[in-house]
PDB file of C-alpha atoms in Angstrom:
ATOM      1  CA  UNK A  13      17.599  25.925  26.844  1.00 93.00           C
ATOM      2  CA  UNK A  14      19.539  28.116  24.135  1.00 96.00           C
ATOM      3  CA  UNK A  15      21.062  26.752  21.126  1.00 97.00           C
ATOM      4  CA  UNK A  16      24.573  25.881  22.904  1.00 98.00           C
ATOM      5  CA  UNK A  17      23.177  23.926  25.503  1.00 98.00           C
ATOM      6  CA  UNK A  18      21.461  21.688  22.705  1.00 98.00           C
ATOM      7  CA  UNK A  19      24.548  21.775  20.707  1.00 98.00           C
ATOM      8  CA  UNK A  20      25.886  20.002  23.663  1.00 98.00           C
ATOM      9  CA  UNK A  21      23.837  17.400  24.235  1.00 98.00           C
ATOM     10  CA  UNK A  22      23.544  16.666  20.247  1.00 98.00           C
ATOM     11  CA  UNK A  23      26.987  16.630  20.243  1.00 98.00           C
ATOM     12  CA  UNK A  24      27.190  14.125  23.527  1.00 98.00           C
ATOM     13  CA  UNK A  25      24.325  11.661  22.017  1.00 98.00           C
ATOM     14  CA  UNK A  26      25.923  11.707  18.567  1.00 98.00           C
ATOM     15  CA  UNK A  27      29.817  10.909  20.124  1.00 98.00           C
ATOM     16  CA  UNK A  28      27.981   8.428  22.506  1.00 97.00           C
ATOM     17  CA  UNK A  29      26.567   5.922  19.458  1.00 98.00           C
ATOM     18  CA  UNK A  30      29.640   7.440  16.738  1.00 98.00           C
ATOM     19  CA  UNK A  31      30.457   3.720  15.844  1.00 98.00           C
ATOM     20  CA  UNK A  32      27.299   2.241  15.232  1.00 98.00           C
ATOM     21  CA  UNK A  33      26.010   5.286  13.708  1.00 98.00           C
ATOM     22  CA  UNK A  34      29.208   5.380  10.961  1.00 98.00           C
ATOM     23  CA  UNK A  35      28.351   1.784  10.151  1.00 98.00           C
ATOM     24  CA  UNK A  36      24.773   2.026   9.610  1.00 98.00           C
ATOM     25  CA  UNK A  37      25.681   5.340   7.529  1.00 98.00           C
ATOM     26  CA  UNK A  38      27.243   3.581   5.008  1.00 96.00           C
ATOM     27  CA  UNK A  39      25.018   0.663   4.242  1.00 96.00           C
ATOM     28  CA  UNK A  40      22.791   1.811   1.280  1.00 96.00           C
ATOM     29  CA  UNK A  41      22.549   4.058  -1.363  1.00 95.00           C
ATOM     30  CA  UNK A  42      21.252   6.604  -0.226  1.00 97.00           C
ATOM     31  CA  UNK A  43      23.364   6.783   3.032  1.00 97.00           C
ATOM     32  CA  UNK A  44      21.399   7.302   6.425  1.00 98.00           C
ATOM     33  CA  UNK A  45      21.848   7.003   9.522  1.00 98.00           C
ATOM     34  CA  UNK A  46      19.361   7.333  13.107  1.00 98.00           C
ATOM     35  CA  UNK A  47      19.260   8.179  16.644  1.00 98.00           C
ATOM     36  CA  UNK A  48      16.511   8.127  18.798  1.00 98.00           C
ATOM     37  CA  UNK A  49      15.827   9.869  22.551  1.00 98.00           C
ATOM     38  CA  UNK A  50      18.155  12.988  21.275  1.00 98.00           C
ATOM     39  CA  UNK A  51      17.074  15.388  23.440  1.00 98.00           C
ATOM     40  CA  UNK A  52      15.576  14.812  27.339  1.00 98.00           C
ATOM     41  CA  UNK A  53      11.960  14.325  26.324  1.00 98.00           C
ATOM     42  CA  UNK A  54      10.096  17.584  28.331  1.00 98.00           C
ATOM     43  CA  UNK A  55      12.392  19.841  26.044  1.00 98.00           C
ATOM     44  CA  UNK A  56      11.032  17.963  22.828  1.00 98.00           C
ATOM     45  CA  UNK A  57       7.482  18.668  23.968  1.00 98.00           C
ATOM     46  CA  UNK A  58       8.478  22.522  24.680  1.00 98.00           C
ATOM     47  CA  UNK A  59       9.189  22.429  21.167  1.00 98.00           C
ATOM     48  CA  UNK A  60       6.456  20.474  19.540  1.00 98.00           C
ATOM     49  CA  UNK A  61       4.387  23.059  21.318  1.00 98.00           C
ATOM     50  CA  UNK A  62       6.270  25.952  19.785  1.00 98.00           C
ATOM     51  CA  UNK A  63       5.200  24.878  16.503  1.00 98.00           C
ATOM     52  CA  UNK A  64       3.153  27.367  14.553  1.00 97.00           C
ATOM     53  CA  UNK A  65      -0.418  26.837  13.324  1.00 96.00           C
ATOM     54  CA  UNK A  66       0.225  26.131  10.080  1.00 96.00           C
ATOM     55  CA  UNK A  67      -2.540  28.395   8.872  1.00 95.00           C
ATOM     56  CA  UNK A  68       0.679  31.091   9.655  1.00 96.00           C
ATOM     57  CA  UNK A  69       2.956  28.718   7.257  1.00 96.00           C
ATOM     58  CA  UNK A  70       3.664  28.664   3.737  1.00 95.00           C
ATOM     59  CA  UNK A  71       2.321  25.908   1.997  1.00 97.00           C
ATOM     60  CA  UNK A  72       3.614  24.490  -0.808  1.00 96.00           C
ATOM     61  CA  UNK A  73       0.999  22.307  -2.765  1.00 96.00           C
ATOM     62  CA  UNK A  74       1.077  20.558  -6.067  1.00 96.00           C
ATOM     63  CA  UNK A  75       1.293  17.444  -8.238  1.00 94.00           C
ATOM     64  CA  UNK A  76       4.973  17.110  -6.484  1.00 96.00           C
ATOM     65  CA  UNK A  77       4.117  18.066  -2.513  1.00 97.00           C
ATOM     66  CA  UNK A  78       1.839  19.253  -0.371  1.00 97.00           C
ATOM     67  CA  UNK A  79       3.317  20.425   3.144  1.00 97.00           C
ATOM     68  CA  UNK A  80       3.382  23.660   5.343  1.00 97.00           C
ATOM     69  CA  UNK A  81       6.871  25.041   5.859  1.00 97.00           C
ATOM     70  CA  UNK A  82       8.356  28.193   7.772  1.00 96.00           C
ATOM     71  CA  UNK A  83      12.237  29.737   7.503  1.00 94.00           C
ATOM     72  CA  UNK A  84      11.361  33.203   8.395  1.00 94.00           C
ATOM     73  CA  UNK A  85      12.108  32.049  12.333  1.00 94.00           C
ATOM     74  CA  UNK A  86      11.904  35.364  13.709  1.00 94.00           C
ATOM     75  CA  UNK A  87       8.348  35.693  13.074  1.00 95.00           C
ATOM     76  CA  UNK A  88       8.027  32.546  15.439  1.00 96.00           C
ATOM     77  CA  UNK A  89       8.622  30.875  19.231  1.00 97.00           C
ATOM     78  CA  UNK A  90      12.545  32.089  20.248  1.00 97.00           C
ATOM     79  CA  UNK A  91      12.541  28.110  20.571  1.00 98.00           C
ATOM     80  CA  UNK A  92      12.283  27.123  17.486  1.00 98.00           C
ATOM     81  CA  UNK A  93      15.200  29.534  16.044  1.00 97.00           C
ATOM     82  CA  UNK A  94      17.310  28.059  18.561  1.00 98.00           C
ATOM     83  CA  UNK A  95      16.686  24.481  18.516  1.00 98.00           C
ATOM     84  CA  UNK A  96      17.518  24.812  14.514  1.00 98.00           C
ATOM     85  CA  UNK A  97      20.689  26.861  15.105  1.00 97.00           C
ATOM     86  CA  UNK A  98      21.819  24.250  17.390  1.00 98.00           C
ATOM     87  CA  UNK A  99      22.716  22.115  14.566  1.00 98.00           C
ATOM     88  CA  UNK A 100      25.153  24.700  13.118  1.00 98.00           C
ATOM     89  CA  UNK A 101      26.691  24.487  16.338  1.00 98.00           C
ATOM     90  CA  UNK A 102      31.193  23.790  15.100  1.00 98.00           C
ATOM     91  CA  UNK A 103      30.582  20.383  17.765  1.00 98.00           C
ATOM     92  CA  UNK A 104      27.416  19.136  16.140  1.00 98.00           C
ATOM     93  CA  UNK A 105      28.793  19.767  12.614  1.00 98.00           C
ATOM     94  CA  UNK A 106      32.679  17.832  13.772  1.00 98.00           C
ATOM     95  CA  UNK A 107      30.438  14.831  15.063  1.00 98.00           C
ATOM     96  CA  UNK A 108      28.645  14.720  12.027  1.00 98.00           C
ATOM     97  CA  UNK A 109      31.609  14.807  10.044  1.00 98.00           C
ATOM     98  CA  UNK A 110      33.184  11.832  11.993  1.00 98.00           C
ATOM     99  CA  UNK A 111      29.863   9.997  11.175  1.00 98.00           C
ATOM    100  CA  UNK A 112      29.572  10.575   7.476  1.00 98.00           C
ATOM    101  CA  UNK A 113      33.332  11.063   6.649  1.00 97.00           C
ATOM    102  CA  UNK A 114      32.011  13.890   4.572  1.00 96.00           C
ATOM    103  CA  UNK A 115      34.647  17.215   5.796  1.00 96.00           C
ATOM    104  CA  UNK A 116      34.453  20.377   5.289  1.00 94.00           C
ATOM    105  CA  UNK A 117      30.734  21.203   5.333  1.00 97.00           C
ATOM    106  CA  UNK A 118      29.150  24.322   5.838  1.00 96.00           C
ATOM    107  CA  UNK A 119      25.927  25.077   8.085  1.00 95.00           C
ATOM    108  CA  UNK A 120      23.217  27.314   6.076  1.00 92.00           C
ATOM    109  CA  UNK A 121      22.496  30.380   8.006  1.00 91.00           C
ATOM    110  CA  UNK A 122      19.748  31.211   5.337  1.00 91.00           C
ATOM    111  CA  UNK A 123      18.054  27.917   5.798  1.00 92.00           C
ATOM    112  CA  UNK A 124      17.575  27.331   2.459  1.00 90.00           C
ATOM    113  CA  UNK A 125      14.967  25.099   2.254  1.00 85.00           C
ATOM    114  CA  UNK A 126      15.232  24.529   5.911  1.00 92.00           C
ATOM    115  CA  UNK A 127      13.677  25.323   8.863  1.00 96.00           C
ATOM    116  CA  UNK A 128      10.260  23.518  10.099  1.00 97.00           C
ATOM    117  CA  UNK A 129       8.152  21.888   8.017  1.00 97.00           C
ATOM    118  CA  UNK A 130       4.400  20.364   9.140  1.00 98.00           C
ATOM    119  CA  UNK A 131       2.610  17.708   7.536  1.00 98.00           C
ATOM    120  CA  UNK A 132      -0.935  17.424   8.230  1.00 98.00           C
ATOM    121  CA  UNK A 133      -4.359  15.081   6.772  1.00 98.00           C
ATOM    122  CA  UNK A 134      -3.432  14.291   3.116  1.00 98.00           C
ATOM    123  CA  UNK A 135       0.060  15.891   3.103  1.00 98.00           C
ATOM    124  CA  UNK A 136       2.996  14.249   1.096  1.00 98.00           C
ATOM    125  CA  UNK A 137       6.187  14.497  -0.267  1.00 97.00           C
ATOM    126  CA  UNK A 138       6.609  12.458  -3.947  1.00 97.00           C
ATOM    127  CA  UNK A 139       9.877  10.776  -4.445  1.00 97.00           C
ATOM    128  CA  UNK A 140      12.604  13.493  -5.771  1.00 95.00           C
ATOM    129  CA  UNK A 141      15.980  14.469  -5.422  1.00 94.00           C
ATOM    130  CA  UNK A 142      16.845  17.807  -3.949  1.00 92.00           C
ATOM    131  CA  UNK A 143      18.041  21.118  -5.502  1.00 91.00           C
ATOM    132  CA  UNK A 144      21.812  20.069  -5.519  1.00 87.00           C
ATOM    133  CA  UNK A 145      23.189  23.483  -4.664  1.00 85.00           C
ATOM    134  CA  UNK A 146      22.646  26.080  -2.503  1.00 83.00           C
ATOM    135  CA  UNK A 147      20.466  29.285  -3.021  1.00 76.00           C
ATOM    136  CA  UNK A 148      23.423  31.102  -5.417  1.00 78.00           C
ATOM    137  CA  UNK A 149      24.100  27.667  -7.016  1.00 80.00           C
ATOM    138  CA  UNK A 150      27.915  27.905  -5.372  1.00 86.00           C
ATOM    139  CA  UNK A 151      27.706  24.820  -2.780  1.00 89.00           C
ATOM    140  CA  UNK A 152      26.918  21.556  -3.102  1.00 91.00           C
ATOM    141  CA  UNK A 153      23.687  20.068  -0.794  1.00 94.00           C
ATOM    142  CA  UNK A 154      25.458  16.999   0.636  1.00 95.00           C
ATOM    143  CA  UNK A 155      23.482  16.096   4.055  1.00 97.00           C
ATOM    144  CA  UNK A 156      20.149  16.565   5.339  1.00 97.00           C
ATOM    145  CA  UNK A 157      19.388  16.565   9.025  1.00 98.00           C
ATOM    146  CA  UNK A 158      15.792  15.742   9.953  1.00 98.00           C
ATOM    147  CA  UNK A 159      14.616  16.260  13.618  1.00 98.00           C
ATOM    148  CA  UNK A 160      10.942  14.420  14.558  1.00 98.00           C
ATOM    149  CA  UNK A 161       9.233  15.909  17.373  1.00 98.00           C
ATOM    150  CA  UNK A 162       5.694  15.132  17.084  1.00 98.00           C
ATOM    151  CA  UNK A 163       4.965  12.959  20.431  1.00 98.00           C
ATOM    152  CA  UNK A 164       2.906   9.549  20.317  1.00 98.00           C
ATOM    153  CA  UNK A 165       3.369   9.224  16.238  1.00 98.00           C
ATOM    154  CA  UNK A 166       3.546   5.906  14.845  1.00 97.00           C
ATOM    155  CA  UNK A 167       4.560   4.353  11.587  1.00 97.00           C
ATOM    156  CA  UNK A 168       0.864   3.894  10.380  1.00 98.00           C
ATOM    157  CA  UNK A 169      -0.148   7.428  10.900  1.00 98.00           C
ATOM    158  CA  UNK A 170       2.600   8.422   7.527  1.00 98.00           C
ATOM    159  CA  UNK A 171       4.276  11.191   7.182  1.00 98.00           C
ATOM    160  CA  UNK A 172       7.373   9.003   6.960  1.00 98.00           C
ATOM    161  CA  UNK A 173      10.682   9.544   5.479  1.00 98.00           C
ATOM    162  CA  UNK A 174      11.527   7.013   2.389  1.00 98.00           C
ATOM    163  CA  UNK A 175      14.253   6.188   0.689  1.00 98.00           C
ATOM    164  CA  UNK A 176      14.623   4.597  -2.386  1.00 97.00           C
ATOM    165  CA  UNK A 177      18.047   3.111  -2.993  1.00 97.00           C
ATOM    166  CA  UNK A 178      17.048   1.953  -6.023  1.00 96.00           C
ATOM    167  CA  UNK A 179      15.092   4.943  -7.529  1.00 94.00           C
ATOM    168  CA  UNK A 180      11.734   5.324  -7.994  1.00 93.00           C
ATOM    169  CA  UNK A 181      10.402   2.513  -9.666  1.00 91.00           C
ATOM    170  CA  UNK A 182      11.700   0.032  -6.998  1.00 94.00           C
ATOM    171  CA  UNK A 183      10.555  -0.425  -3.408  1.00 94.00           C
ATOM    172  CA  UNK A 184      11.837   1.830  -0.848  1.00 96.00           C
ATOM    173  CA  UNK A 185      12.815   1.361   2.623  1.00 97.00           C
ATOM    174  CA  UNK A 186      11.463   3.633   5.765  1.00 98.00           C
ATOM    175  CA  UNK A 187      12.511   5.385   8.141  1.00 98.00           C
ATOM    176  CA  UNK A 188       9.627   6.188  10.512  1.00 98.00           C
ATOM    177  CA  UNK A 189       9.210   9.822  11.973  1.00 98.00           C
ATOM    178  CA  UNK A 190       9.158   8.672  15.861  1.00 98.00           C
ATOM    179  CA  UNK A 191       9.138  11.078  18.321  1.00 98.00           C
ATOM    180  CA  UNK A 192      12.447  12.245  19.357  1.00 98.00           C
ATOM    181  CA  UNK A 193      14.122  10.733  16.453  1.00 98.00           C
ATOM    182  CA  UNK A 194      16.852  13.010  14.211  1.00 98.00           C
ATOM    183  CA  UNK A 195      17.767  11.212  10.704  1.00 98.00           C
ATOM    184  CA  UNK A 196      20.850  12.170   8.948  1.00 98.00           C
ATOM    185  CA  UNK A 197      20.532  11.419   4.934  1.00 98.00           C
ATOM    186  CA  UNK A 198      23.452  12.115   2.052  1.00 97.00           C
ATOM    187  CA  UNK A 199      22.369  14.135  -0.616  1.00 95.00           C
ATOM    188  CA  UNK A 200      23.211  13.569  -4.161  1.00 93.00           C
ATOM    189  CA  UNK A 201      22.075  12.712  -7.901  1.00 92.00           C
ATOM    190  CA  UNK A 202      21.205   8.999  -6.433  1.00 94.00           C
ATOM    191  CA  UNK A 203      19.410   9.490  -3.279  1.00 96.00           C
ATOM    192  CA  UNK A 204      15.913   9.759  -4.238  1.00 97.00           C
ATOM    193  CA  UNK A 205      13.902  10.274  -1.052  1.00 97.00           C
ATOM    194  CA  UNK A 206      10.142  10.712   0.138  1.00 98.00           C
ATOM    195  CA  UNK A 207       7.519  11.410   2.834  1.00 98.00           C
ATOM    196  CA  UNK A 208       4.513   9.138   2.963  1.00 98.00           C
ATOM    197  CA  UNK A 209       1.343  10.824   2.677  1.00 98.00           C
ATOM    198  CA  UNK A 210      -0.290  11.411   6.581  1.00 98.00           C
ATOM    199  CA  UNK A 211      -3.283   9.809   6.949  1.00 98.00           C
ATOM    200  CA  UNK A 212      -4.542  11.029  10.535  1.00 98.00           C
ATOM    201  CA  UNK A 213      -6.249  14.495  11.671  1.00 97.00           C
ATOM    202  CA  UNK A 214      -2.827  15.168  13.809  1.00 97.00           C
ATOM    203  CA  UNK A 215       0.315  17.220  12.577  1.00 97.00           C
ATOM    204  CA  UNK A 216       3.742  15.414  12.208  1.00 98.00           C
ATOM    205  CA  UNK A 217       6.129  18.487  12.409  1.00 98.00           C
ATOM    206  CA  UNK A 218       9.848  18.291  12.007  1.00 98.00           C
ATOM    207  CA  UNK A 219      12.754  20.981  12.395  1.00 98.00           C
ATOM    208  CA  UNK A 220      15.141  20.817   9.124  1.00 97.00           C
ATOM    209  CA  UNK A 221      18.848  21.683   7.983  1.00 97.00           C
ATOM    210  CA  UNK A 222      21.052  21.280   5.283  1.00 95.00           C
ATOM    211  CA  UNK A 223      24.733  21.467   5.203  1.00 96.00           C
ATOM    212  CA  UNK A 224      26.368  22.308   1.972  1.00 95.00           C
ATOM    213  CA  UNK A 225      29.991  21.945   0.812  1.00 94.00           C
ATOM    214  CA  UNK A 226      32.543  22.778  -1.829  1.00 92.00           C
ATOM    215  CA  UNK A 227      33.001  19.272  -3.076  1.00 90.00           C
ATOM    216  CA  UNK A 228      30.367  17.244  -4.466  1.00 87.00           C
ATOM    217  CA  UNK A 229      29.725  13.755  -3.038  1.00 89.00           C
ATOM    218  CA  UNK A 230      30.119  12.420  -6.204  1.00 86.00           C
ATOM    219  CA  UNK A 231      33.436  12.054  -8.450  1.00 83.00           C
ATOM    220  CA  UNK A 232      32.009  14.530 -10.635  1.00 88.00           C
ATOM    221  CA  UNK A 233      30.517  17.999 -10.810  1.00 86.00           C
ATOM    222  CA  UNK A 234      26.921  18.253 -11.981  1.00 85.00           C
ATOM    223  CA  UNK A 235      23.624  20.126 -11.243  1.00 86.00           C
ATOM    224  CA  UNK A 236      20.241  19.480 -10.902  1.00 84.00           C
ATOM    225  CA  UNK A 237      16.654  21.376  -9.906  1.00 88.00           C
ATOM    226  CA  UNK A 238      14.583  19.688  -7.360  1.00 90.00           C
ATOM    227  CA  UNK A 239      13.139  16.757  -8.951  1.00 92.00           C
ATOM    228  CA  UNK A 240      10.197  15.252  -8.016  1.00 94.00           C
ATOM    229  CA  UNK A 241       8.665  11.889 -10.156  1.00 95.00           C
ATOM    230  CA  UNK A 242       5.554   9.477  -9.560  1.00 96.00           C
ATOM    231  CA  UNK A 243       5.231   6.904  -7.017  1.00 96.00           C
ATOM    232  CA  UNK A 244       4.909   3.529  -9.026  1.00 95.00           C
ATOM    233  CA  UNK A 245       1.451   3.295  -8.637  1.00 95.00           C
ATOM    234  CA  UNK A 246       1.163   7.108 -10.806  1.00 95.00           C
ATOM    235  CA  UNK A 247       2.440   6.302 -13.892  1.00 95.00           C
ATOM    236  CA  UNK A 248       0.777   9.545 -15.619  1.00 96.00           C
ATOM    237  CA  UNK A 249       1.651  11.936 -12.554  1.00 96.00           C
ATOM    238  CA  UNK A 250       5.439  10.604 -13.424  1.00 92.00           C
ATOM    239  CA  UNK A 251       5.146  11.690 -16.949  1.00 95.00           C
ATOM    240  CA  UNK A 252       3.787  14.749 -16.113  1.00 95.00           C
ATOM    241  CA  UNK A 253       6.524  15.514 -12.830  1.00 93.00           C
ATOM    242  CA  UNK A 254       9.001  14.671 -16.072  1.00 92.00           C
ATOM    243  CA  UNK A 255       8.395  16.523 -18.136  1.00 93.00           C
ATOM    244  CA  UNK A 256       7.997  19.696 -15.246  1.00 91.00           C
ATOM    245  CA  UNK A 257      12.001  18.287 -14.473  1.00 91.00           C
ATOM    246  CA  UNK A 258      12.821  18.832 -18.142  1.00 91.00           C
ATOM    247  CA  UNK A 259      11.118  22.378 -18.241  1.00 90.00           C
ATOM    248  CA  UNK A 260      12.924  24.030 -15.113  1.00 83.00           C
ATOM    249  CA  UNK A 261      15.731  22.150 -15.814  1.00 86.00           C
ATOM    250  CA  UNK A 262      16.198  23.961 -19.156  1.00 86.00           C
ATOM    251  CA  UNK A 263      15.140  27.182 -17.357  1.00 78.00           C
ATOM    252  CA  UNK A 264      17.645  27.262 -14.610  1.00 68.00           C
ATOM    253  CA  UNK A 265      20.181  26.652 -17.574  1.00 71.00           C
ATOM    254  CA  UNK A 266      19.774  29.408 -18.712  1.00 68.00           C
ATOM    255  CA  UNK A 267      18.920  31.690 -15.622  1.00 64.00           C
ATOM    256  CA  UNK A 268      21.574  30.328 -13.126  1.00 56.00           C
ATOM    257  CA  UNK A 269      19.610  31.735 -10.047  1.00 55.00           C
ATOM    258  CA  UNK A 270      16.086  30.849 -11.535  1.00 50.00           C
ATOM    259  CA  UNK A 271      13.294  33.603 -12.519  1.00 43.00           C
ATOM    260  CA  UNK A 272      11.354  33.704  -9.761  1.00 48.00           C
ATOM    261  CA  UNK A 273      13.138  33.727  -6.169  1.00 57.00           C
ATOM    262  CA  UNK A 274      12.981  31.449  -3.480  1.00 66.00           C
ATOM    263  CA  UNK A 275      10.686  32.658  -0.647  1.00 73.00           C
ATOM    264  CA  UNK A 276      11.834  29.406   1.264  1.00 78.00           C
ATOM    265  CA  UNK A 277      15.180  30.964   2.813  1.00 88.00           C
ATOM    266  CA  UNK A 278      15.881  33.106   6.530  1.00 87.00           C
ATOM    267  CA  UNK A 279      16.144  36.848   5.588  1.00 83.00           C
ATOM    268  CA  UNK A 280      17.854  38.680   8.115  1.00 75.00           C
ATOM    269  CA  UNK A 281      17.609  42.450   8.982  1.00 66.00           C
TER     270      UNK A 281
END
């Protein structure tokens, strides 16, 4: 299949569950919504096996996360580009719209931030808010769309996505990565989000995109690096992830488009 012929059948599975999708959407914080069985399941396994080996990803590992993660998409399966570009599509993006009541959102064609991402033994995401704009600091970030493809994974394994309505400090609800499963999640200065750290020798690998807009989701303008703090139980790594808030905070302040650049984004020819 190409990216339109997804697009289609996004588009169809979305429209089909609109209503109950719109209401669950708008029941927390941190507003999320999912569907399961998006795709017919032998195309979801063409794509699982697309993946790369991650030893050909970037990995990103520190106090704050430790995960593999890929934008350049040309270096990788044809599938993979188009399966991501599918959710650009105008019909995915007007369903989506109807679902959040957030209008007038924009697709990123750089896939800032984007892309596929693989989580593997020991791998984890601590609780943090994203960047709130995009690469040039000109958009908002106001909806991620998260797209599970990893066959037979279950709950236990990790590698979950959490949410903490709350913040940090209180208990967060999950939403497990099942097979098959695309999770649509607001982004904004409350919705503090994490992935639970895997905890089997398998790979729990997701394709990722970001729509931007405008118009913040809140009433306000405002700005804010990618934020990561402790889990409860790490009282010292949360001191320590903020005070690292504070520091590029101040820097991106002062150097609107950071000092070092952002390897994490599609550069086309």
């Amino acid at each position: 299949m190409d990216r339109s012929q997804y697009a289609a059948i996004i588009e169809e599975r979305l429209s089909d569950e609109l209503e109950r999708l719109r209401d669950e959407f708008r029941e927390h914080t941190v507003q999320s919504c999912v569907i399961d069985h998006l795709l017919p399941e032998e195309e979801v396994l063409k794509i699982f096996k697309a993946f790369p080996d991650k030893d050909t990803m970037m990995l990103k590992k520190s106090l704050r996360e430790n995960k593999y993660v890929a934008a350049q998409m040309n270096k990788y399966s044809a599938i993979l580009e188009e399966i991501i570009f599918a959710f650009q599509d105008p019909r995915v993006l007007k369903v989506v719209e109807e679902i959040t009541g957030i209008y007038e959102m924009v697709p990123d064609e750089h896939l800032y931030a984007g892309g596929i991402s693989l989580m593997a033994k020991d791998n984890f995401l601590n609780p943090h808010l994203d960047n709130s704009h995009d690469k040039n600091r000109q958009m908002y970030r106001v909806l991620n769309l998260l797209y599970y493809v990893t066959p037979d994974w279950h709950e236990e394994f990790g590698g979950n996505l959490e949410l903490w309505d709350n913040g940090p400090k209180e208990p967060q609800r999950v939403i497990a990565a099942n097979f098959n499963r695309l999770a649509l999640m607001a982004t904004h200065e409350k919705s503090w989000h994490s992935v639970s750290q895997v905890v089997v020798d398998r790979s729990r690998c997701c394709v990722s995109n970001y729509y931007f807009s405008a118009k913040p989701l809140e009433d306000h303008e405002y700005f804010h690096v990618t934020s990561f703090r402790g889990r409860p139980e790490q009282p010292v790594r949360d001191l320590v992830l903020q005070g690292d808030i504070a520091l590029r905070q101040a820097v991106r302040t002062v150097f609107k488009k950071g000092i070092v650049e952002n390897k994490h984004v599609y550069k086309k020819d």
